[in-house]
Amino acid sequence: MVFSRACACYGRAMLNFSNLTVRLGGRTILDRVSAALPPKSKVGLIGRNGAGKSTLMKVMIGQLEPDDGEMDKPKGLRVGYIAQEAPSGTTTPIEAVLAADAERAALLAEAETVEDPDRMGDIYERLDAIDAYTAPSRASTILVGLGFDEEMQGRPLDGYSGGWKMRVALASLLFSNPDLLLLDEPSNHLDLEATLWLENFLQDYPGMIVVISHERDLLNNVVDHILHLEGGKTTLYAGGYDSFERQRAERAAQLAAARANQDVQRAKLQDYIARNSARASTAKQAQSRQKMLAKMQPIAALAEDPSLSFDFPDPEELRPPLITLDLASVGYGDTPILQRLNLRIDPDDRLALLGRNGNGKTTLARLLAAQLKPMDGAMASSGKMRVGYFTQYQVEELDRDDTPLEHMTRIMKGMTPAAVRAQLGRFGFSGDRATQKVGKLSGGERARLALALITRDAPHMLILDEPTNHLDVDAREALVQALNGYKGTVVIVSHDRHMIELTADRLVLVDGGTAKEFAGSLEDYTDLILGKAPKSEGGKGAKKDKKAAAQARDKAQALRSTVKAMEQKIATLGQRLSEIDRALFDPKTATPADSKRTTTELMKLRADVAKERDAIEAEWLEASEALEQAA
């Protein structure tokens, strides 16, 4: 942790890294990475899981020495980051946060014993300069924002779970106010409410920020640059995440066009070499063309992960309601956590449970999953209903020495090997991926396996408690699309606003010892948490909002399917154009059907295919714009 001080806000505060190379365990993680991060910028460091984001941040911190290359930063730049070990002991959260300002603590301690009047004057002058007397108020404000009320701030740290201790570590870092603030997945241990507060805090942060995050809203609302890490290389984009996605799509289209053009040029060179190598008069020119062909570097396509897959099996239909709660109470032992619960859930419902951690969201989820029984009141549920319940504990409890295939075979006892493989394939575990040890899987892959296990019997209701913690941005988007295509009921607890907005059309607020329908939108709830005036009316207006949200979700899902089908069609037509070009310029490589066509027939066929592709591309652009607006 760094010392607290008013942020120096270096006019020249900037990170420059040049040709950084890092190898770990014989594998190259960063490959000659170079970037110049602007002063006072707020940079989102993103990339797929395993791309090397944390490795690059460790180099920034100084915890890891690169094998090659250099990193330059201004002399005296104070860098702040969270230590790997959470604070513990009998120290209280407020004491731990105040201790992050080591200079203030040292000065106050010295003031207790100093006898020299001149030194005493210097101490109090310095205490005043660093605003030391308002420190307790500032520390408490940060802790409140991260979920600690006044009573919680005075409890010993040993009475808190690891997640709450990490909140204290985050509060200490924010209180220390470094020139360069480095954050690695800061919202992983936060609920939605604390995530909203953190986002608001970072928007006004006066120093430079580099944050590793998979939260689309945070990346859109806080950062002004995206540093994308892929294949060991980095690319810096201006703007937030949505801007990055648009720029990356444009770059992908440019790469595809360049690859297609290169394929045509390669075919022309190969054809010339084949026709002229044997003739003495043109052999020299053919050799020259051969050298040109050898030097032609293939243009790499943007990396795509074929295993990025979520596909929930659809259940058979059940008559409504699935669950009805009538003045129900639920808790642990003889202590009720939630009381007077009145809730009805139907087969086509999409619910998001809102409320701070500790208010009872997980307790309500466990009641709906029949892991807890009501202590009082009534709960009725369909006898045929199957429930798939996902929690982080299931991810952590996977046997690291077993394979996905062994896990699924055990849980689908009696099913055919083909059925077991088919369920794994729905979630990207096909071929060799199904027989890889769980211990070698990434956190996102283990989460995907847990989802595959809980849905093996096509549940009528999915209850997902923080399903995105180990997923990168692309994987989260794939999960959103899969949930919107799923025909069952969804109950979700998440601090990811983007996921809630795109998958839920009913909001239930768990607060004050009960759970009630929230009469408003997620934007209204955000305003409520941040102390802003609500924008929409409750009651009937809220019902209209929920209906509109459901219609928007269905429309967006239909558009996604249309866009995906068009992209597949465009790719197929592009491949067909390449086949025709090969037939024109290198007849030996032509398909049997194309080899029977004359040059005139091939030219006409190419024009027809190109026309069809252009027409579909125009439709694709229109559908993509509509999808962007719908989302």
XYZ file of C-alpha atoms in Angstrom:
631
model
C 0.000 0.000 0.000
C 1.222 3.534 -0.650
C 1.299 6.545 1.649
C -1.655 8.917 1.643
C -1.087 12.386 0.346
C -2.906 14.951 -1.733
C -2.418 13.730 -5.300
C 0.573 15.450 -6.930
C -1.165 15.077 -10.316
C 2.093 15.088 -12.249
C 1.793 17.238 -15.331
C 4.049 14.730 -17.042
C 2.744 11.589 -15.332
C 2.904 9.002 -18.056
C 3.787 5.353 -18.462
C 5.960 4.424 -21.409
C 6.877 0.834 -22.093
C 8.990 -0.182 -25.030
C 9.509 -3.722 -26.398
C 8.571 -5.365 -23.093
C 9.003 -9.140 -23.192
C 8.030 -11.425 -20.308
C 8.408 -15.206 -20.285
C 6.938 -17.375 -17.544
C 7.479 -21.122 -17.366
C 9.012 -21.180 -20.833
C 5.968 -19.436 -22.344
C 6.059 -15.929 -23.788
C 3.324 -13.919 -22.071
C 4.246 -10.439 -23.355
C 5.986 -10.217 -26.712
C 7.792 -6.888 -27.346
C 4.881 -4.843 -26.015
C 5.066 -1.079 -26.527
C 2.660 1.705 -25.537
C 2.660 5.303 -24.288
C -0.149 6.071 -21.836
C -1.163 9.762 -21.792
C -0.808 11.823 -18.599
C -3.816 11.882 -16.250
C -5.500 9.277 -18.456
C -7.875 6.629 -17.168
C -6.933 3.434 -18.997
C -8.882 0.179 -19.140
C -6.493 -2.772 -19.556
C -8.531 -5.528 -21.206
C -8.044 -8.861 -22.936
C -9.189 -12.457 -22.790
C -8.478 -14.484 -19.655
C -4.847 -15.576 -19.733
C -3.798 -12.824 -22.149
C -1.276 -11.390 -19.667
C -3.102 -8.414 -18.134
C -2.037 -9.120 -14.553
C 1.489 -9.857 -15.751
C 1.709 -6.432 -17.395
C 0.348 -4.763 -14.270
C 2.975 -6.531 -12.127
C 5.625 -5.068 -14.408
C 4.076 -1.604 -13.910
C 4.169 -2.098 -10.135
C 7.724 -3.398 -10.189
C 6.873 -6.843 -8.803
C 8.063 -8.505 -12.010
C 11.187 -7.760 -14.030
C 10.750 -8.061 -17.803
C 13.088 -10.369 -19.725
C 13.643 -7.577 -22.215
C 12.521 -4.017 -22.916
C 12.017 -1.017 -20.674
C 9.299 0.729 -18.681
C 9.706 4.433 -17.957
C 7.749 6.454 -15.414
C 8.431 9.845 -13.818
C 10.825 9.885 -10.903
C 8.981 10.119 -7.600
C 5.683 8.899 -9.082
C 3.670 7.320 -6.247
C 2.098 4.091 -7.440
C -0.801 2.547 -5.524
C -2.067 -1.018 -5.754
C -3.706 -3.633 -3.545
C -1.458 -6.186 -1.883
C -2.359 -9.824 -2.525
C -2.975 -10.572 1.172
C -6.094 -9.055 2.724
C -5.652 -7.155 6.029
C -6.532 -9.088 9.193
C -6.183 -9.079 12.995
C -7.918 -7.063 15.689
C -7.497 -3.804 13.757
C -10.812 -2.263 12.718
C -11.643 -1.203 9.128
C -11.430 2.518 9.989
C -8.056 2.001 11.693
C -6.732 0.002 8.751
C -7.756 2.692 6.263
C -6.250 5.534 8.332
C -3.024 3.534 8.664
C -2.632 3.687 4.887
C -1.432 7.267 5.422
C 1.869 6.312 7.050
C 3.143 9.908 7.163
C 0.083 11.091 9.102
C 0.395 8.201 11.568
C 4.112 8.858 12.093
C 3.584 12.573 12.663
C 0.771 12.015 15.170
C 2.903 9.466 17.042
C 5.878 11.864 17.117
C 3.657 14.691 18.348
C 2.884 12.637 21.480
C 6.520 12.557 22.591
C 8.352 15.479 20.956
C 9.725 18.137 23.355
C 11.408 20.531 20.920
C 8.980 23.469 20.358
C 10.366 24.139 16.864
C 9.886 20.510 15.857
C 6.399 20.546 17.347
C 5.555 23.558 15.211
C 6.885 21.812 12.104
C 4.775 18.712 12.864
C 1.522 20.639 13.245
C 2.269 22.697 10.170
C 2.782 19.524 8.159
C -0.343 17.894 9.617
C -2.317 20.916 8.544
C -0.763 20.861 5.056
C -1.745 17.229 4.464
C -5.280 17.813 5.755
C -4.673 15.246 8.500
C -7.555 16.326 10.743
C -10.244 15.565 8.152
C -8.731 12.127 7.472
C -11.168 10.171 9.701
C -14.128 11.751 7.908
C -12.642 11.013 4.466
C -11.806 7.430 5.453
C -15.293 6.839 6.817
C -16.902 8.219 3.641
C -14.964 5.733 1.520
C -15.859 2.822 3.811
C -19.552 3.772 3.737
C -19.431 3.823 -0.041
C -18.011 0.300 -0.029
C -20.753 -1.004 2.265
C -19.449 -0.466 5.828
C -21.884 1.362 8.097
C -20.654 3.068 11.277
C -21.044 -0.056 13.424
C -19.193 -2.249 10.894
C -16.284 0.217 10.747
C -15.540 -0.465 14.404
C -15.509 -4.281 14.316
C -12.204 -6.243 14.261
C -11.128 -7.365 10.791
C -10.926 -11.001 11.904
C -14.725 -10.989 12.157
C -15.072 -10.425 8.393
C -14.954 -12.770 5.421
C -12.189 -12.590 2.841
C -14.386 -10.605 0.471
C -15.124 -7.911 3.058
C -11.439 -7.733 4.029
C -10.582 -7.073 0.395
C -13.050 -4.169 0.503
C -11.012 -2.727 3.370
C -7.866 -3.153 1.281
C -9.563 -1.311 -1.589
C -10.733 1.464 0.756
C -7.164 1.868 2.050
C -5.834 2.165 -1.472
C -8.413 4.773 -2.493
C -7.756 6.749 0.702
C -3.993 6.796 -0.011
C -4.710 8.804 -3.195
C -1.632 7.816 -5.272
C -0.485 9.581 -8.433
C -0.970 6.337 -10.373
C -3.807 4.099 -9.208
C -3.583 0.474 -10.374
C -6.689 -1.695 -9.958
C -7.021 -5.378 -10.862
C -10.693 -6.420 -11.074
C -11.733 -4.050 -8.242
C -15.434 -4.971 -8.401
C -14.970 -8.738 -7.994
C -15.698 -8.589 -4.251
C -18.333 -5.862 -4.507
C -22.095 -5.899 -4.856
C -23.926 -3.706 -7.360
C -24.358 -0.866 -4.884
C -20.649 -0.681 -3.968
C -19.733 -1.034 -7.649
C -21.874 2.008 -8.479
C -20.200 4.023 -5.719
C -16.716 2.971 -6.882
C -17.491 3.947 -10.470
C -18.658 7.366 -9.297
C -15.502 7.777 -7.168
C -13.163 6.858 -10.029
C -14.864 9.282 -12.419
C -13.665 12.170 -10.228
C -10.256 10.725 -9.349
C -7.603 13.413 -10.009
C -4.684 11.086 -10.772
C -3.923 8.530 -13.463
C -5.725 5.167 -13.398
C -4.967 1.823 -15.014
C -7.736 -0.684 -14.300
C -8.140 -4.304 -15.313
C -11.873 -4.850 -15.545
C -14.480 -6.870 -17.401
C -17.294 -4.520 -16.336
C -18.595 -2.945 -19.530
C -20.337 -0.083 -17.682
C -17.228 0.813 -15.683
C -15.131 0.742 -18.865
C -17.635 3.013 -20.607
C -18.232 5.454 -17.763
C -14.765 5.771 -16.207
C -11.959 5.150 -18.696
C -10.948 7.346 -21.631
C -8.521 4.849 -23.234
C -8.581 1.097 -23.774
C -5.308 -0.843 -23.830
C -6.164 -4.154 -25.514
C -3.842 -7.093 -24.893
C -4.066 -9.951 -27.385
C -1.539 -12.501 -28.594
C 1.149 -10.968 -26.393
C 0.735 -7.557 -28.101
C -1.004 -4.353 -27.032
C -3.067 -1.836 -28.996
C -4.152 1.502 -27.485
C -7.600 2.833 -28.422
C -9.087 6.206 -27.497
C -12.489 6.165 -25.792
C -14.421 3.668 -23.670
C -15.344 0.055 -24.295
C -18.133 0.632 -26.822
C -15.798 2.838 -28.842
C -13.131 0.131 -28.659
C -15.570 -2.497 -29.935
C -16.481 -0.340 -32.939
C -12.835 0.331 -33.730
C -11.960 -3.354 -33.342
C -14.813 -4.337 -35.697
C -13.551 -1.851 -38.285
C -10.032 -3.239 -37.892
C -11.350 -6.795 -38.320
C -13.120 -5.800 -41.548
C -9.935 -4.149 -42.828
C -7.904 -7.251 -41.990
C -10.436 -9.488 -43.732
C -10.305 -7.320 -46.858
C -6.492 -7.311 -46.774
C -6.414 -11.088 -46.391
C -8.792 -11.540 -49.337
C -6.678 -9.208 -51.466
C -3.520 -11.067 -50.438
C -5.118 -14.399 -51.389
C -5.802 -13.044 -54.883
C -2.228 -11.760 -55.211
C -0.818 -15.067 -53.990
C -2.959 -16.974 -56.494
C -1.697 -14.735 -59.327
C 1.937 -15.305 -58.319
C 1.445 -19.068 -58.028
C -0.215 -19.175 -61.441
C 2.605 -17.172 -63.070
C 5.277 -19.401 -61.482
C 3.504 -22.583 -62.577
C 3.197 -21.386 -66.181
C 6.643 -19.825 -66.624
C 9.182 -21.725 -64.512
C 9.938 -24.313 -67.226
C 10.433 -21.806 -70.061
C 13.984 -20.433 -70.454
C 12.750 -17.030 -71.620
C 10.665 -16.444 -68.483
C 12.475 -18.594 -65.885
C 14.252 -15.575 -64.378
C 10.988 -13.681 -63.975
C 9.400 -16.813 -62.456
C 12.248 -17.043 -59.909
C 11.692 -13.394 -59.025
C 7.998 -14.099 -58.480
C 8.949 -17.103 -56.336
C 11.044 -14.839 -54.069
C 8.159 -12.385 -53.841
C 5.832 -15.213 -52.837
C 8.276 -16.466 -50.198
C 8.557 -12.988 -48.654
C 4.777 -12.447 -48.552
C 3.885 -12.533 -44.858
C 0.419 -13.931 -44.143
C -1.986 -11.423 -42.597
C -3.195 -12.875 -39.302
C -6.905 -12.849 -38.641
C -8.114 -11.484 -35.291
C -7.997 -14.225 -32.703
C -11.299 -15.990 -32.128
C -11.934 -18.583 -29.432
C -14.166 -21.388 -30.755
C -14.663 -22.608 -27.183
C -16.431 -19.373 -26.164
C -19.748 -21.120 -25.920
C -22.842 -21.100 -23.707
C -25.930 -22.964 -24.877
C -28.569 -23.714 -22.241
C -30.859 -26.645 -23.057
C -34.519 -25.637 -23.170
C -36.929 -27.357 -20.745
C -40.412 -28.627 -21.532
C -43.186 -26.154 -20.751
C -44.857 -26.038 -17.336
C -48.068 -24.306 -16.379
C -47.718 -21.117 -14.297
C -46.944 -20.324 -11.587
C -43.621 -22.033 -10.933
C -43.263 -20.643 -7.400
C -45.558 -18.699 -5.087
C -44.476 -17.231 -1.746
C -47.222 -16.145 0.661
C -46.014 -14.287 3.761
C -43.063 -16.658 3.883
C -40.079 -16.322 6.230
C -36.659 -17.859 5.721
C -33.407 -17.908 7.660
C -30.940 -20.107 9.483
C -31.581 -21.992 12.705
C -34.190 -20.038 14.632
C -33.167 -16.681 13.156
C -35.207 -15.378 10.210
C -33.280 -13.306 7.662
C -36.243 -12.417 5.427
C -39.908 -12.204 6.445
C -43.324 -11.500 4.920
C -42.231 -12.568 1.450
C -44.917 -12.323 -1.224
C -43.640 -13.302 -4.640
C -44.889 -15.127 -7.722
C -42.567 -16.473 -10.428
C -43.893 -17.668 -13.795
C -42.230 -19.728 -16.549
C -41.254 -16.723 -18.687
C -39.996 -14.460 -15.861
C -36.575 -12.790 -15.787
C -35.797 -11.473 -12.295
C -32.778 -9.641 -10.915
C -32.345 -9.542 -7.139
C -31.029 -6.164 -5.968
C -29.697 -5.110 -2.580
C -26.422 -4.798 -0.710
C -24.417 -7.891 0.256
C -25.629 -9.172 3.601
C -29.237 -8.122 3.016
C -30.363 -11.654 2.090
C -30.152 -12.026 -1.709
C -28.396 -15.387 -1.455
C -30.816 -16.504 1.260
C -33.756 -15.772 -1.043
C -31.994 -17.541 -3.928
C -31.471 -20.630 -1.761
C -35.171 -20.587 -0.779
C -36.196 -20.484 -4.445
C -33.756 -23.319 -5.181
C -35.345 -25.392 -2.354
C -32.047 -25.495 -0.452
C -33.820 -23.753 2.421
C -37.360 -24.332 3.658
C -39.705 -21.533 4.772
C -39.751 -21.056 8.551
C -43.202 -19.524 8.400
C -45.882 -18.734 5.844
C -46.346 -20.738 2.651
C -44.290 -21.652 -0.403
C -45.854 -23.540 -3.303
C -43.868 -24.781 -6.279
C -44.526 -26.933 -9.318
C -43.784 -30.581 -8.554
C -42.209 -31.116 -11.969
C -39.953 -28.080 -11.808
C -36.193 -28.585 -12.090
C -33.845 -25.849 -10.874
C -30.250 -25.149 -11.882
C -28.498 -23.143 -9.147
C -25.074 -21.602 -9.828
C -22.790 -20.194 -7.118
C -19.072 -19.436 -6.906
C -18.721 -22.297 -4.417
C -19.494 -24.790 -7.186
C -16.611 -23.390 -9.240
C -14.221 -23.616 -6.281
C -15.319 -27.160 -5.362
C -14.615 -28.724 -8.762
C -12.094 -31.584 -8.475
C -8.878 -30.208 -9.985
C -7.544 -33.682 -10.750
C -10.602 -34.727 -12.788
C -11.532 -33.741 -16.332
C -14.764 -32.102 -17.526
C -15.690 -35.450 -19.068
C -15.241 -37.257 -15.744
C -17.268 -34.616 -13.879
C -20.125 -34.788 -16.382
C -20.075 -38.609 -16.607
C -20.538 -38.865 -12.840
C -23.384 -36.384 -12.663
C -25.137 -37.819 -15.766
C -24.915 -41.405 -14.496
C -26.798 -43.792 -16.752
C -26.709 -41.507 -19.788
C -24.926 -42.501 -22.981
C -21.400 -41.226 -23.687
C -22.846 -39.343 -26.671
C -25.326 -37.494 -24.414
C -22.552 -36.608 -21.955
C -20.335 -35.316 -24.759
C -23.240 -33.356 -26.250
C -23.873 -31.484 -22.965
C -20.179 -30.651 -22.637
C -20.117 -29.493 -26.258
C -22.869 -26.970 -25.532
C -20.376 -25.172 -23.295
C -17.275 -25.446 -25.473
C -15.782 -28.650 -24.038
C -15.460 -30.734 -27.176
C -12.595 -32.936 -28.339
C -9.427 -32.679 -26.236
C -10.897 -29.864 -24.129
C -13.209 -32.399 -22.485
C -10.251 -34.445 -21.228
C -8.061 -31.622 -19.912
C -7.547 -31.548 -16.140
C -9.748 -29.009 -14.347
C -6.668 -27.731 -12.522
C -5.298 -26.496 -15.845
C -8.497 -24.658 -16.817
C -8.835 -20.889 -16.411
C -11.328 -19.420 -13.953
C -13.689 -18.641 -16.834
C -13.469 -22.194 -18.163
C -14.234 -23.626 -14.723
C -17.255 -21.320 -14.435
C -18.433 -22.543 -17.828
C -18.029 -26.153 -16.681
C -20.067 -25.450 -13.531
C -22.840 -24.002 -15.708
C -22.697 -27.097 -17.914
C -23.075 -29.338 -14.846
C -26.073 -27.524 -13.326
C -27.987 -27.492 -16.637
C -27.450 -31.137 -17.634
C -31.159 -31.963 -17.043
C -32.584 -28.878 -18.849
C -33.837 -26.990 -15.742
C -37.008 -24.919 -15.879
C -35.398 -22.217 -13.743
C -31.824 -20.934 -13.674
C -30.712 -19.173 -10.496
C -27.346 -17.528 -11.082
C -25.506 -15.948 -8.147
C -22.679 -13.730 -9.512
C -22.038 -15.836 -12.648
C -19.639 -13.328 -14.254
C -16.847 -13.098 -11.660
C -14.406 -15.220 -13.686
C -15.615 -14.228 -17.151
C -13.992 -11.687 -19.462
C -16.044 -9.178 -21.465
C -16.488 -11.419 -24.509
C -17.526 -14.374 -22.359
C -20.037 -12.204 -20.487
C -21.585 -11.100 -23.764
C -21.824 -14.734 -24.888
C -23.536 -15.596 -21.581
C -26.026 -12.742 -22.031
C -26.938 -13.991 -25.501
C -27.335 -17.561 -24.244
C -29.616 -16.449 -21.398
C -31.751 -14.422 -23.796
C -32.088 -17.483 -26.038
C -32.983 -19.766 -23.111
C -36.691 -20.642 -22.851
C -36.840 -21.078 -19.079
C -37.025 -18.710 -16.105
C -33.961 -16.742 -14.974
C -33.244 -15.361 -11.498
C -29.945 -13.498 -11.352
C -27.802 -11.858 -8.681
C -25.061 -9.772 -10.267
C -23.065 -6.573 -9.885
C -22.807 -6.385 -13.703
C -25.365 -3.762 -14.774
C -24.946 -4.606 -18.450
C -26.011 -8.193 -17.766
C -28.992 -7.135 -15.634
C -30.183 -4.602 -18.205
C -30.072 -7.117 -21.053
C -31.485 -10.171 -19.266
C -33.923 -9.003 -16.564
C -37.323 -7.374 -16.897
C -38.348 -7.628 -13.221
C -36.355 -6.125 -10.348
C -36.789 -7.371 -6.777
C -35.167 -5.333 -3.997
C -33.968 -7.323 -0.982
C -33.733 -4.830 1.844
C -34.984 -4.215 5.378
C -35.550 -7.906 6.127
C -37.890 -8.552 3.202
C -38.029 -8.582 -0.623
C -40.353 -6.475 -2.726
C -40.820 -5.639 -6.362
C -38.847 -2.496 -7.222
C -41.196 -0.045 -8.937
C -38.794 1.430 -11.454
C -35.953 0.715 -13.845
C -32.356 -0.198 -13.127
C -31.462 3.401 -13.980
C -33.872 4.537 -11.255
C -32.210 2.166 -8.806
C -28.784 3.495 -9.783
C -29.997 7.042 -9.134
C -31.438 5.926 -5.790
C -28.089 4.464 -4.684
C -26.156 7.540 -5.818
C -28.670 9.903 -4.214
C -30.079 11.292 -7.456
C -33.730 12.058 -8.222
C -35.554 9.133 -9.934
C -36.413 9.577 -13.594
C -39.473 7.347 -13.973
C -42.754 6.929 -12.169
C -43.686 3.817 -10.239
C -46.825 1.686 -10.356
C -48.303 1.237 -13.814
C -45.368 3.062 -15.351
C -43.017 0.461 -13.883
C -45.092 -2.358 -15.358
C -44.907 -0.690 -18.744
C -41.131 -0.362 -18.276
C -40.834 -4.084 -17.567
C -42.972 -5.016 -20.549
C -40.954 -2.701 -22.766
C -37.735 -4.204 -21.396
C -38.940 -7.724 -22.203
C -39.934 -6.665 -25.723
C -36.575 -4.929 -26.202
C -34.753 -8.042 -25.007
C -36.669 -10.247 -27.455
C -36.024 -7.784 -30.288
C -32.324 -7.620 -29.486
C -32.069 -11.412 -29.395
C -33.773 -11.689 -32.792
C -31.411 -9.087 -34.203
C -28.395 -10.924 -32.797
C -29.528 -14.123 -34.501
C -30.050 -12.253 -37.778
C -26.646 -10.573 -37.591
C -24.926 -13.872 -36.772
C -26.645 -15.645 -39.689
C -25.636 -12.806 -42.034
C -22.038 -12.961 -40.838
C -21.943 -16.682 -41.530
C -23.437 -16.118 -44.985
C -20.907 -13.339 -45.759
C -18.067 -15.639 -44.683
C -19.421 -18.436 -46.906
C -19.713 -16.109 -49.911
C -16.220 -14.770 -49.249
C -14.882 -18.306 -49.273
C -16.743 -18.959 -52.528
C -15.155 -15.867 -54.105
C -11.725 -17.172 -53.099
C -12.530 -20.534 -54.753
C -13.561 -18.776 -57.982
C -10.410 -16.603 -57.916
C -8.264 -19.711 -57.553
C -10.065 -21.294 -60.503
C -9.391 -18.169 -62.584
C -5.741 -17.665 -61.653
C -4.590 -21.185 -60.724
C -6.782 -23.766 -62.526
C -4.901 -26.674 -60.958
C -6.387 -25.799 -57.561
C -9.972 -25.379 -58.834
C -12.819 -27.420 -57.406
C -14.159 -30.192 -59.709
C -17.253 -28.109 -60.495
C -15.273 -24.932 -61.256
C -12.732 -26.749 -63.412
C -15.529 -27.562 -65.878
C -16.510 -23.892 -66.282
C -15.068 -21.580 -68.929
C -13.319 -18.338 -67.996
C -16.377 -16.374 -69.132
C -18.666 -18.513 -66.965
C -16.359 -18.090 -63.973
C -16.253 -14.300 -64.407
C -20.054 -14.114 -64.572
C -20.373 -16.406 -61.559
C -17.920 -14.245 -59.615
C -19.904 -11.096 -60.402
C -23.130 -12.759 -59.198
C -21.545 -13.982 -55.951
C -19.926 -10.586 -55.291
C -23.259 -8.845 -55.905
C -25.003 -11.165 -53.444
C -22.281 -10.614 -50.845
C -22.477 -6.819 -51.225
C -26.246 -6.924 -50.780
C -25.984 -9.019 -47.609
C -23.225 -6.785 -46.258
C -25.528 -3.778 -46.676
C -28.296 -5.621 -44.796
C -25.776 -6.695 -42.154
C -24.691 -3.095 -41.586
C -28.310 -1.995 -41.155
C -29.072 -4.867 -38.766
C -25.867 -4.198 -36.775
C -26.814 -0.538 -36.323
C -30.293 -1.566 -35.200
C -28.803 -4.033 -32.730
C -26.491 -1.370 -31.321
C -29.472 0.930 -30.748
C -31.553 -1.899 -29.237
C -28.765 -2.829 -26.827
